[in-house]
Amino acid sequence: MEARILTDEQEIIEAKKLAYEVLVKEQKWEIKPDNPSGLHIKDLPQGKVLWDDYDTVATRLGVFEENTLVGCLRICGRLNGKFELEHYHSLLDFIHKDELAVEITRIAVWKKYRFSMVILLLFRLTYESLLEKGGYAWGTGFWPNPGKLYVNKFGATRHEIPFRYYSDDPQEVYLYYINGYDRPYISKMISEFNLLLARKEKIRG
């Protein structure tokens, strides 16, 4: 398997298709028509994709098995001075003030690969980017699943106050963040990812 930053237009469309398949079709995301992110489903010749305003400032990471995209995530900076979350809820002050901060969204992995190396490869690549650029990386998610994974395996810190994107959302989410300014910690986590990946590779044999 190979993890890399997606630059080819067709690969980016495949990532948007995967996000649609996992987040909308499987996880039943409800997309409100008046949402402030411009989030919507778009019909392309290649199929249905998940699309929003933040695609214009997004960097996508993907994992491939041979030539097939099997997992992806999206890293976004600010658009018109705001992160996507800030259209729905206030952000922690120290992240809000961080000019290098990035928001991690749209994590999507095909079901058959969820206990494979894919998510480890995605997060190792994320940490390698943080080691190069610095800044806080953060995102939101449920607790305990997948939140415990983010904290226990991927080295994120959970902010203890949950919230909802919309008042009628059935479940609260938490904010998770990684301090990209702590370079020794980032390097340590990359080493841990390498060990975990080596073990999984050995098991695959």
mmCIF file with all atom_site columns, C-alpha atoms in Angstrom:
data_model
loop_
_atom_site.group_PDB
_atom_site.id
_atom_site.type_symbol
_atom_site.label_atom_id
_atom_site.label_alt_id
_atom_site.label_comp_id
_atom_site.label_asym_id
_atom_site.label_entity_id
_atom_site.label_seq_id
_atom_site.pdbx_PDB_ins_code
_atom_site.Cartn_x
_atom_site.Cartn_y
_atom_site.Cartn_z
_atom_site.occupancy
_atom_site.B_iso_or_equiv
_atom_site.pdbx_formal_charge
_atom_site.auth_seq_id
_atom_site.auth_comp_id
_atom_site.auth_asym_id
_atom_site.auth_atom_id
_atom_site.pdbx_PDB_model_num
ATOM 1   C CA . MET A 1 1   ? 0.000   0.000   0.000   1.00 0.00 ? 1   MET A CA 1
ATOM 2   C CA . GLU A 1 2   ? 1.070   3.566   -0.683  1.00 0.00 ? 2   GLU A CA 1
ATOM 3   C CA . ALA A 1 3   ? 0.000   6.828   0.982   1.00 0.00 ? 3   ALA A CA 1
ATOM 4   C CA . ARG A 1 4   ? 0.442   10.128  -0.812  1.00 0.00 ? 4   ARG A CA 1
ATOM 5   C CA . ILE A 1 5   ? -0.919  13.621  -1.339  1.00 0.00 ? 5   ILE A CA 1
ATOM 6   C CA . LEU A 1 6   ? -3.474  13.603  -4.141  1.00 0.00 ? 6   LEU A CA 1
ATOM 7   C CA . THR A 1 7   ? -2.689  16.006  -6.976  1.00 0.00 ? 7   THR A CA 1
ATOM 8   C CA . ASP A 1 8   ? -4.289  14.318  -9.980  1.00 0.00 ? 8   ASP A CA 1
ATOM 9   C CA . GLU A 1 9   ? -7.813  15.606  -10.678 1.00 0.00 ? 9   GLU A CA 1
ATOM 10  C CA . GLN A 1 10  ? -9.223  12.122  -11.227 1.00 0.00 ? 10  GLN A CA 1
ATOM 11  C CA . GLU A 1 11  ? -7.745  10.891  -7.927  1.00 0.00 ? 11  GLU A CA 1
ATOM 12  C CA . ILE A 1 12  ? -9.335  13.843  -6.115  1.00 0.00 ? 12  ILE A CA 1
ATOM 13  C CA . ILE A 1 13  ? -12.700 12.983  -7.667  1.00 0.00 ? 13  ILE A CA 1
ATOM 14  C CA . GLU A 1 14  ? -12.225 9.381   -6.504  1.00 0.00 ? 14  GLU A CA 1
ATOM 15  C CA . ALA A 1 15  ? -11.644 10.697  -2.966  1.00 0.00 ? 15  ALA A CA 1
ATOM 16  C CA . LYS A 1 16  ? -14.852 12.727  -3.147  1.00 0.00 ? 16  LYS A CA 1
ATOM 17  C CA . LYS A 1 17  ? -16.680 9.623   -4.389  1.00 0.00 ? 17  LYS A CA 1
ATOM 18  C CA . LEU A 1 18  ? -15.294 7.581   -1.508  1.00 0.00 ? 18  LEU A CA 1
ATOM 19  C CA . ALA A 1 19  ? -16.390 10.264  0.971   1.00 0.00 ? 19  ALA A CA 1
ATOM 20  C CA . TYR A 1 20  ? -19.893 10.127  -0.492  1.00 0.00 ? 20  TYR A CA 1
ATOM 21  C CA . GLU A 1 21  ? -20.049 6.324   -0.360  1.00 0.00 ? 21  GLU A CA 1
ATOM 22  C CA . VAL A 1 22  ? -18.822 6.080   3.245   1.00 0.00 ? 22  VAL A CA 1
ATOM 23  C CA . LEU A 1 23  ? -20.184 9.212   4.897   1.00 0.00 ? 23  LEU A CA 1
ATOM 24  C CA . VAL A 1 24  ? -23.494 9.683   3.101   1.00 0.00 ? 24  VAL A CA 1
ATOM 25  C CA . LYS A 1 25  ? -24.571 6.244   1.900   1.00 0.00 ? 25  LYS A CA 1
ATOM 26  C CA . GLU A 1 26  ? -23.124 4.138   4.718   1.00 0.00 ? 26  GLU A CA 1
ATOM 27  C CA . GLN A 1 27  ? -23.047 6.474   7.731   1.00 0.00 ? 27  GLN A CA 1
ATOM 28  C CA . LYS A 1 28  ? -26.229 8.300   6.710   1.00 0.00 ? 28  LYS A CA 1
ATOM 29  C CA . TRP A 1 29  ? -24.990 11.861  6.961   1.00 0.00 ? 29  TRP A CA 1
ATOM 30  C CA . GLU A 1 30  ? -27.907 14.263  6.798   1.00 0.00 ? 30  GLU A CA 1
ATOM 31  C CA . ILE A 1 31  ? -27.067 17.204  4.549   1.00 0.00 ? 31  ILE A CA 1
ATOM 32  C CA . LYS A 1 32  ? -29.214 20.231  5.300   1.00 0.00 ? 32  LYS A CA 1
ATOM 33  C CA . PRO A 1 33  ? -29.963 22.251  2.148   1.00 0.00 ? 33  PRO A CA 1
ATOM 34  C CA . ASP A 1 34  ? -29.115 25.572  3.823   1.00 0.00 ? 34  ASP A CA 1
ATOM 35  C CA . ASN A 1 35  ? -25.813 24.450  5.408   1.00 0.00 ? 35  ASN A CA 1
ATOM 36  C CA . PRO A 1 36  ? -23.154 27.198  5.584   1.00 0.00 ? 36  PRO A CA 1
ATOM 37  C CA . SER A 1 37  ? -20.366 25.034  4.112   1.00 0.00 ? 37  SER A CA 1
ATOM 38  C CA . GLY A 1 38  ? -22.081 24.685  0.751   1.00 0.00 ? 38  GLY A CA 1
ATOM 39  C CA . LEU A 1 39  ? -22.036 20.917  1.363   1.00 0.00 ? 39  LEU A CA 1
ATOM 40  C CA . HIS A 1 40  ? -23.988 19.007  -1.278  1.00 0.00 ? 40  HIS A CA 1
ATOM 41  C CA . ILE A 1 41  ? -24.022 15.880  -3.398  1.00 0.00 ? 41  ILE A CA 1
ATOM 42  C CA . LYS A 1 42  ? -22.908 16.443  -6.956  1.00 0.00 ? 42  LYS A CA 1
ATOM 43  C CA . ASP A 1 43  ? -23.568 14.167  -9.924  1.00 0.00 ? 43  ASP A CA 1
ATOM 44  C CA . LEU A 1 44  ? -20.514 13.763  -12.139 1.00 0.00 ? 44  LEU A CA 1
ATOM 45  C CA . PRO A 1 45  ? -19.939 11.402  -15.072 1.00 0.00 ? 45  PRO A CA 1
ATOM 46  C CA . GLN A 1 46  ? -17.759 9.368   -12.669 1.00 0.00 ? 46  GLN A CA 1
ATOM 47  C CA . GLY A 1 47  ? -20.599 9.071   -10.132 1.00 0.00 ? 47  GLY A CA 1
ATOM 48  C CA . LYS A 1 48  ? -21.937 10.889  -7.075  1.00 0.00 ? 48  LYS A CA 1
ATOM 49  C CA . VAL A 1 49  ? -19.447 12.905  -5.026  1.00 0.00 ? 49  VAL A CA 1
ATOM 50  C CA . LEU A 1 50  ? -19.468 14.921  -1.809  1.00 0.00 ? 50  LEU A CA 1
ATOM 51  C CA . TRP A 1 51  ? -18.710 18.565  -2.591  1.00 0.00 ? 51  TRP A CA 1
ATOM 52  C CA . ASP A 1 52  ? -18.460 21.809  -0.622  1.00 0.00 ? 52  ASP A CA 1
ATOM 53  C CA . ASP A 1 53  ? -16.953 25.296  -0.630  1.00 0.00 ? 53  ASP A CA 1
ATOM 54  C CA . TYR A 1 54  ? -13.832 24.149  1.239   1.00 0.00 ? 54  TYR A CA 1
ATOM 55  C CA . ASP A 1 55  ? -12.737 21.957  -1.653  1.00 0.00 ? 55  ASP A CA 1
ATOM 56  C CA . THR A 1 56  ? -11.050 25.088  -3.028  1.00 0.00 ? 56  THR A CA 1
ATOM 57  C CA . VAL A 1 57  ? -8.614  25.202  -0.072  1.00 0.00 ? 57  VAL A CA 1
ATOM 58  C CA . ALA A 1 58  ? -8.303  21.458  0.543   1.00 0.00 ? 58  ALA A CA 1
ATOM 59  C CA . THR A 1 59  ? -5.362  19.095  0.382   1.00 0.00 ? 59  THR A CA 1
ATOM 60  C CA . ARG A 1 60  ? -6.334  15.439  0.162   1.00 0.00 ? 60  ARG A CA 1
ATOM 61  C CA . LEU A 1 61  ? -4.329  12.466  1.350   1.00 0.00 ? 61  LEU A CA 1
ATOM 62  C CA . GLY A 1 62  ? -5.029  9.042   -0.071  1.00 0.00 ? 62  GLY A CA 1
ATOM 63  C CA . VAL A 1 63  ? -3.971  5.430   0.382   1.00 0.00 ? 63  VAL A CA 1
ATOM 64  C CA . PHE A 1 64  ? -3.823  3.144   -2.632  1.00 0.00 ? 64  PHE A CA 1
ATOM 65  C CA . GLU A 1 65  ? -3.730  -0.602  -2.945  1.00 0.00 ? 65  GLU A CA 1
ATOM 66  C CA . GLU A 1 66  ? -2.132  -0.988  -6.337  1.00 0.00 ? 66  GLU A CA 1
ATOM 67  C CA . ASN A 1 67  ? -4.114  1.597   -8.358  1.00 0.00 ? 67  ASN A CA 1
ATOM 68  C CA . THR A 1 68  ? -7.273  1.619   -6.243  1.00 0.00 ? 68  THR A CA 1
ATOM 69  C CA . LEU A 1 69  ? -7.990  4.371   -3.710  1.00 0.00 ? 69  LEU A CA 1
ATOM 70  C CA . VAL A 1 70  ? -9.048  2.637   -0.486  1.00 0.00 ? 70  VAL A CA 1
ATOM 71  C CA . GLY A 1 71  ? -8.865  5.461   2.072   1.00 0.00 ? 71  GLY A CA 1
ATOM 72  C CA . CYS A 1 72  ? -8.594  9.244   2.207   1.00 0.00 ? 72  CYS A CA 1
ATOM 73  C CA . LEU A 1 73  ? -8.873  12.328  4.359   1.00 0.00 ? 73  LEU A CA 1
ATOM 74  C CA . ARG A 1 74  ? -8.999  16.053  3.729   1.00 0.00 ? 74  ARG A CA 1
ATOM 75  C CA . ILE A 1 75  ? -6.872  18.808  5.279   1.00 0.00 ? 75  ILE A CA 1
ATOM 76  C CA . CYS A 1 76  ? -8.215  22.355  5.035   1.00 0.00 ? 76  CYS A CA 1
ATOM 77  C CA . GLY A 1 77  ? -7.028  25.795  5.944   1.00 0.00 ? 77  GLY A CA 1
ATOM 78  C CA . ARG A 1 78  ? -9.298  28.793  6.326   1.00 0.00 ? 78  ARG A CA 1
ATOM 79  C CA . LEU A 1 79  ? -11.675 30.034  3.650   1.00 0.00 ? 79  LEU A CA 1
ATOM 80  C CA . ASN A 1 80  ? -12.498 33.742  3.888   1.00 0.00 ? 80  ASN A CA 1
ATOM 81  C CA . GLY A 1 81  ? -10.924 33.771  7.345   1.00 0.00 ? 81  GLY A CA 1
ATOM 82  C CA . LYS A 1 82  ? -12.885 30.836  8.784   1.00 0.00 ? 82  LYS A CA 1
ATOM 83  C CA . PHE A 1 83  ? -12.484 27.108  9.199   1.00 0.00 ? 83  PHE A CA 1
ATOM 84  C CA . GLU A 1 84  ? -15.462 24.982  8.229   1.00 0.00 ? 84  GLU A CA 1
ATOM 85  C CA . LEU A 1 85  ? -16.317 24.228  11.872  1.00 0.00 ? 85  LEU A CA 1
ATOM 86  C CA . GLU A 1 86  ? -16.508 27.941  12.695  1.00 0.00 ? 86  GLU A CA 1
ATOM 87  C CA . HIS A 1 87  ? -19.691 28.191  10.621  1.00 0.00 ? 87  HIS A CA 1
ATOM 88  C CA . TYR A 1 88  ? -21.307 25.825  13.133  1.00 0.00 ? 88  TYR A CA 1
ATOM 89  C CA . HIS A 1 89  ? -19.499 26.232  16.459  1.00 0.00 ? 89  HIS A CA 1
ATOM 90  C CA . SER A 1 90  ? -16.778 28.335  18.065  1.00 0.00 ? 90  SER A CA 1
ATOM 91  C CA . LEU A 1 91  ? -13.203 27.058  17.961  1.00 0.00 ? 91  LEU A CA 1
ATOM 92  C CA . LEU A 1 92  ? -10.731 26.761  20.835  1.00 0.00 ? 92  LEU A CA 1
ATOM 93  C CA . ASP A 1 93  ? -9.002  30.120  21.202  1.00 0.00 ? 93  ASP A CA 1
ATOM 94  C CA . PHE A 1 94  ? -5.422  28.857  20.841  1.00 0.00 ? 94  PHE A CA 1
ATOM 95  C CA . ILE A 1 95  ? -6.336  27.077  17.599  1.00 0.00 ? 95  ILE A CA 1
ATOM 96  C CA . HIS A 1 96  ? -8.356  30.037  16.333  1.00 0.00 ? 96  HIS A CA 1
ATOM 97  C CA . LYS A 1 97  ? -5.266  32.253  16.771  1.00 0.00 ? 97  LYS A CA 1
ATOM 98  C CA . ASP A 1 98  ? -2.857  29.788  15.145  1.00 0.00 ? 98  ASP A CA 1
ATOM 99  C CA . GLU A 1 99  ? -2.083  30.913  11.591  1.00 0.00 ? 99  GLU A CA 1
ATOM 100 C CA . LEU A 1 100 ? -0.699  27.472  10.683  1.00 0.00 ? 100 LEU A CA 1
ATOM 101 C CA . ALA A 1 101 ? -3.661  25.468  12.004  1.00 0.00 ? 101 ALA A CA 1
ATOM 102 C CA . VAL A 1 102 ? -5.453  23.026  9.707   1.00 0.00 ? 102 VAL A CA 1
ATOM 103 C CA . GLU A 1 103 ? -8.761  21.180  9.967   1.00 0.00 ? 103 GLU A CA 1
ATOM 104 C CA . ILE A 1 104 ? -8.937  17.433  9.247   1.00 0.00 ? 104 ILE A CA 1
ATOM 105 C CA . THR A 1 105 ? -12.227 16.274  7.750   1.00 0.00 ? 105 THR A CA 1
ATOM 106 C CA . ARG A 1 106 ? -13.820 13.671  5.455   1.00 0.00 ? 106 ARG A CA 1
ATOM 107 C CA . ILE A 1 107 ? -11.950 10.628  6.769   1.00 0.00 ? 107 ILE A CA 1
ATOM 108 C CA . ALA A 1 108 ? -13.263 7.746   4.676   1.00 0.00 ? 108 ALA A CA 1
ATOM 109 C CA . VAL A 1 109 ? -12.027 4.163   4.342   1.00 0.00 ? 109 VAL A CA 1
ATOM 110 C CA . TRP A 1 110 ? -13.693 1.307   2.488   1.00 0.00 ? 110 TRP A CA 1
ATOM 111 C CA . LYS A 1 111 ? -15.225 -1.090  5.029   1.00 0.00 ? 111 LYS A CA 1
ATOM 112 C CA . LYS A 1 112 ? -13.025 -4.072  4.114   1.00 0.00 ? 112 LYS A CA 1
ATOM 113 C CA . TYR A 1 113 ? -9.897  -1.988  4.836   1.00 0.00 ? 113 TYR A CA 1
ATOM 114 C CA . ARG A 1 114 ? -10.853 -0.513  8.217   1.00 0.00 ? 114 ARG A CA 1
ATOM 115 C CA . PHE A 1 115 ? -8.735  -2.929  10.232  1.00 0.00 ? 115 PHE A CA 1
ATOM 116 C CA . SER A 1 116 ? -5.823  -2.780  7.819   1.00 0.00 ? 116 SER A CA 1
ATOM 117 C CA . MET A 1 117 ? -2.846  -0.430  7.488   1.00 0.00 ? 117 MET A CA 1
ATOM 118 C CA . VAL A 1 118 ? -4.877  2.274   5.734   1.00 0.00 ? 118 VAL A CA 1
ATOM 119 C CA . ILE A 1 119 ? -5.756  4.557   8.643   1.00 0.00 ? 119 ILE A CA 1
ATOM 120 C CA . LEU A 1 120 ? -2.223  4.257   10.059  1.00 0.00 ? 120 LEU A CA 1
ATOM 121 C CA . LEU A 1 121 ? -0.757  5.287   6.711   1.00 0.00 ? 121 LEU A CA 1
ATOM 122 C CA . LEU A 1 122 ? -3.086  8.288   6.510   1.00 0.00 ? 122 LEU A CA 1
ATOM 123 C CA . PHE A 1 123 ? -2.174  9.514   9.977   1.00 0.00 ? 123 PHE A CA 1
ATOM 124 C CA . ARG A 1 124 ? 1.544   8.916   9.512   1.00 0.00 ? 124 ARG A CA 1
ATOM 125 C CA . LEU A 1 125 ? 1.419   11.101  6.413   1.00 0.00 ? 125 LEU A CA 1
ATOM 126 C CA . THR A 1 126 ? -0.534  13.712  8.398   1.00 0.00 ? 126 THR A CA 1
ATOM 127 C CA . TYR A 1 127 ? 2.123   13.723  11.123  1.00 0.00 ? 127 TYR A CA 1
ATOM 128 C CA . GLU A 1 128 ? 4.907   13.977  8.550   1.00 0.00 ? 128 GLU A CA 1
ATOM 129 C CA . SER A 1 129 ? 3.198   17.083  7.172   1.00 0.00 ? 129 SER A CA 1
ATOM 130 C CA . LEU A 1 130 ? 2.958   18.541  10.689  1.00 0.00 ? 130 LEU A CA 1
ATOM 131 C CA . LEU A 1 131 ? 6.644   17.861  11.286  1.00 0.00 ? 131 LEU A CA 1
ATOM 132 C CA . GLU A 1 132 ? 7.443   19.818  8.133   1.00 0.00 ? 132 GLU A CA 1
ATOM 133 C CA . LYS A 1 133 ? 5.016   22.722  8.596   1.00 0.00 ? 133 LYS A CA 1
ATOM 134 C CA . GLY A 1 134 ? 4.085   22.955  12.288  1.00 0.00 ? 134 GLY A CA 1
ATOM 135 C CA . GLY A 1 135 ? 0.751   24.242  13.555  1.00 0.00 ? 135 GLY A CA 1
ATOM 136 C CA . TYR A 1 136 ? -2.213  22.551  15.175  1.00 0.00 ? 136 TYR A CA 1
ATOM 137 C CA . ALA A 1 137 ? -4.130  19.892  13.275  1.00 0.00 ? 137 ALA A CA 1
ATOM 138 C CA . TRP A 1 138 ? -7.603  19.184  14.534  1.00 0.00 ? 138 TRP A CA 1
ATOM 139 C CA . GLY A 1 139 ? -10.931 17.617  13.700  1.00 0.00 ? 139 GLY A CA 1
ATOM 140 C CA . THR A 1 140 ? -14.144 16.391  15.270  1.00 0.00 ? 140 THR A CA 1
ATOM 141 C CA . GLY A 1 141 ? -15.587 12.969  15.962  1.00 0.00 ? 141 GLY A CA 1
ATOM 142 C CA . PHE A 1 142 ? -17.826 10.912  18.181  1.00 0.00 ? 142 PHE A CA 1
ATOM 143 C CA . TRP A 1 143 ? -16.814 9.272   21.463  1.00 0.00 ? 143 TRP A CA 1
ATOM 144 C CA . PRO A 1 144 ? -15.924 6.496   22.139  1.00 0.00 ? 144 PRO A CA 1
ATOM 145 C CA . ASN A 1 145 ? -15.831 5.393   18.499  1.00 0.00 ? 145 ASN A CA 1
ATOM 146 C CA . PRO A 1 146 ? -13.722 6.622   16.752  1.00 0.00 ? 146 PRO A CA 1
ATOM 147 C CA . GLY A 1 147 ? -12.548 9.028   19.459  1.00 0.00 ? 147 GLY A CA 1
ATOM 148 C CA . LYS A 1 148 ? -10.677 6.477   21.562  1.00 0.00 ? 148 LYS A CA 1
ATOM 149 C CA . LEU A 1 149 ? -8.719  5.472   18.476  1.00 0.00 ? 149 LEU A CA 1
ATOM 150 C CA . TYR A 1 150 ? -7.730  9.103   17.827  1.00 0.00 ? 150 TYR A CA 1
ATOM 151 C CA . VAL A 1 151 ? -6.533  9.516   21.428  1.00 0.00 ? 151 VAL A CA 1
ATOM 152 C CA . ASN A 1 152 ? -5.051  6.112   22.262  1.00 0.00 ? 152 ASN A CA 1
ATOM 153 C CA . LYS A 1 153 ? -3.476  5.190   18.916  1.00 0.00 ? 153 LYS A CA 1
ATOM 154 C CA . PHE A 1 154 ? -3.075  8.421   16.969  1.00 0.00 ? 154 PHE A CA 1
ATOM 155 C CA . GLY A 1 155 ? -1.843  10.709  19.740  1.00 0.00 ? 155 GLY A CA 1
ATOM 156 C CA . ALA A 1 156 ? -4.599  13.325  19.626  1.00 0.00 ? 156 ALA A CA 1
ATOM 157 C CA . THR A 1 157 ? -5.899  15.249  22.642  1.00 0.00 ? 157 THR A CA 1
ATOM 158 C CA . ARG A 1 158 ? -9.639  15.392  23.256  1.00 0.00 ? 158 ARG A CA 1
ATOM 159 C CA . HIS A 1 159 ? -11.205 18.679  24.349  1.00 0.00 ? 159 HIS A CA 1
ATOM 160 C CA . GLU A 1 160 ? -13.578 17.695  27.149  1.00 0.00 ? 160 GLU A CA 1
ATOM 161 C CA . ILE A 1 161 ? -16.635 19.767  26.193  1.00 0.00 ? 161 ILE A CA 1
ATOM 162 C CA . PRO A 1 162 ? -18.833 18.132  23.528  1.00 0.00 ? 162 PRO A CA 1
ATOM 163 C CA . PHE A 1 163 ? -21.099 20.013  21.135  1.00 0.00 ? 163 PHE A CA 1
ATOM 164 C CA . ARG A 1 164 ? -23.485 19.541  18.227  1.00 0.00 ? 164 ARG A CA 1
ATOM 165 C CA . TYR A 1 165 ? -23.147 20.985  14.734  1.00 0.00 ? 165 TYR A CA 1
ATOM 166 C CA . TYR A 1 166 ? -26.928 21.532  14.761  1.00 0.00 ? 166 TYR A CA 1
ATOM 167 C CA . SER A 1 167 ? -29.207 21.709  17.798  1.00 0.00 ? 167 SER A CA 1
ATOM 168 C CA . ASP A 1 168 ? -31.252 18.780  16.498  1.00 0.00 ? 168 ASP A CA 1
ATOM 169 C CA . ASP A 1 169 ? -28.246 16.494  15.856  1.00 0.00 ? 169 ASP A CA 1
ATOM 170 C CA . PRO A 1 170 ? -28.885 13.156  17.606  1.00 0.00 ? 170 PRO A CA 1
ATOM 171 C CA . GLN A 1 171 ? -25.319 12.802  18.904  1.00 0.00 ? 171 GLN A CA 1
ATOM 172 C CA . GLU A 1 172 ? -22.665 15.114  20.303  1.00 0.00 ? 172 GLU A CA 1
ATOM 173 C CA . VAL A 1 173 ? -19.130 15.303  18.943  1.00 0.00 ? 173 VAL A CA 1
ATOM 174 C CA . TYR A 1 174 ? -15.793 16.235  20.488  1.00 0.00 ? 174 TYR A CA 1
ATOM 175 C CA . LEU A 1 175 ? -12.891 18.233  19.131  1.00 0.00 ? 175 LEU A CA 1
ATOM 176 C CA . TYR A 1 176 ? -9.540  16.410  18.872  1.00 0.00 ? 176 TYR A CA 1
ATOM 177 C CA . TYR A 1 177 ? -6.252  18.176  18.222  1.00 0.00 ? 177 TYR A CA 1
ATOM 178 C CA . ILE A 1 178 ? -2.559  17.485  17.624  1.00 0.00 ? 178 ILE A CA 1
ATOM 179 C CA . ASN A 1 179 ? 0.107   20.022  18.599  1.00 0.00 ? 179 ASN A CA 1
ATOM 180 C CA . GLY A 1 180 ? 2.343   20.278  15.561  1.00 0.00 ? 180 GLY A CA 1
ATOM 181 C CA . TYR A 1 181 ? 4.669   22.671  17.404  1.00 0.00 ? 181 TYR A CA 1
ATOM 182 C CA . ASP A 1 182 ? 5.810   19.858  19.712  1.00 0.00 ? 182 ASP A CA 1
ATOM 183 C CA . ARG A 1 183 ? 8.350   18.477  17.279  1.00 0.00 ? 183 ARG A CA 1
ATOM 184 C CA . PRO A 1 184 ? 9.809   15.791  19.604  1.00 0.00 ? 184 PRO A CA 1
ATOM 185 C CA . TYR A 1 185 ? 6.299   14.432  20.168  1.00 0.00 ? 185 TYR A CA 1
ATOM 186 C CA . ILE A 1 186 ? 5.487   14.490  16.442  1.00 0.00 ? 186 ILE A CA 1
ATOM 187 C CA . SER A 1 187 ? 8.738   12.641  15.680  1.00 0.00 ? 187 SER A CA 1
ATOM 188 C CA . LYS A 1 188 ? 7.957   10.101  18.415  1.00 0.00 ? 188 LYS A CA 1
ATOM 189 C CA . MET A 1 189 ? 4.503   9.450   16.961  1.00 0.00 ? 189 MET A CA 1
ATOM 190 C CA . ILE A 1 190 ? 5.934   8.955   13.459  1.00 0.00 ? 190 ILE A CA 1
ATOM 191 C CA . SER A 1 191 ? 8.314   6.349   14.919  1.00 0.00 ? 191 SER A CA 1
ATOM 192 C CA . GLU A 1 192 ? 5.375   4.620   16.623  1.00 0.00 ? 192 GLU A CA 1
ATOM 193 C CA . PHE A 1 193 ? 3.426   4.574   13.364  1.00 0.00 ? 193 PHE A CA 1
ATOM 194 C CA . ASN A 1 194 ? 6.449   3.036   11.653  1.00 0.00 ? 194 ASN A CA 1
ATOM 195 C CA . LEU A 1 195 ? 6.601   0.268   14.278  1.00 0.00 ? 195 LEU A CA 1
ATOM 196 C CA . LEU A 1 196 ? 2.879   -0.464  14.009  1.00 0.00 ? 196 LEU A CA 1
ATOM 197 C CA . LEU A 1 197 ? 3.057   -0.526  10.231  1.00 0.00 ? 197 LEU A CA 1
ATOM 198 C CA . ALA A 1 198 ? 6.078   -2.846  10.294  1.00 0.00 ? 198 ALA A CA 1
ATOM 199 C CA . ARG A 1 199 ? 4.165   -5.264  12.539  1.00 0.00 ? 199 ARG A CA 1
ATOM 200 C CA . LYS A 1 200 ? 1.134   -5.213  10.272  1.00 0.00 ? 200 LYS A CA 1
ATOM 201 C CA . GLU A 1 201 ? 3.346   -5.733  7.238   1.00 0.00 ? 201 GLU A CA 1
ATOM 202 C CA . LYS A 1 202 ? 4.951   -8.727  8.948   1.00 0.00 ? 202 LYS A CA 1
ATOM 203 C CA . ILE A 1 203 ? 1.524   -10.215 9.701   1.00 0.00 ? 203 ILE A CA 1
ATOM 204 C CA . ARG A 1 204 ? 0.478   -9.716  6.088   1.00 0.00 ? 204 ARG A CA 1
ATOM 205 C CA . GLY A 1 205 ? 3.661   -11.544 5.297   1.00 0.00 ? 205 GLY A CA 1
#
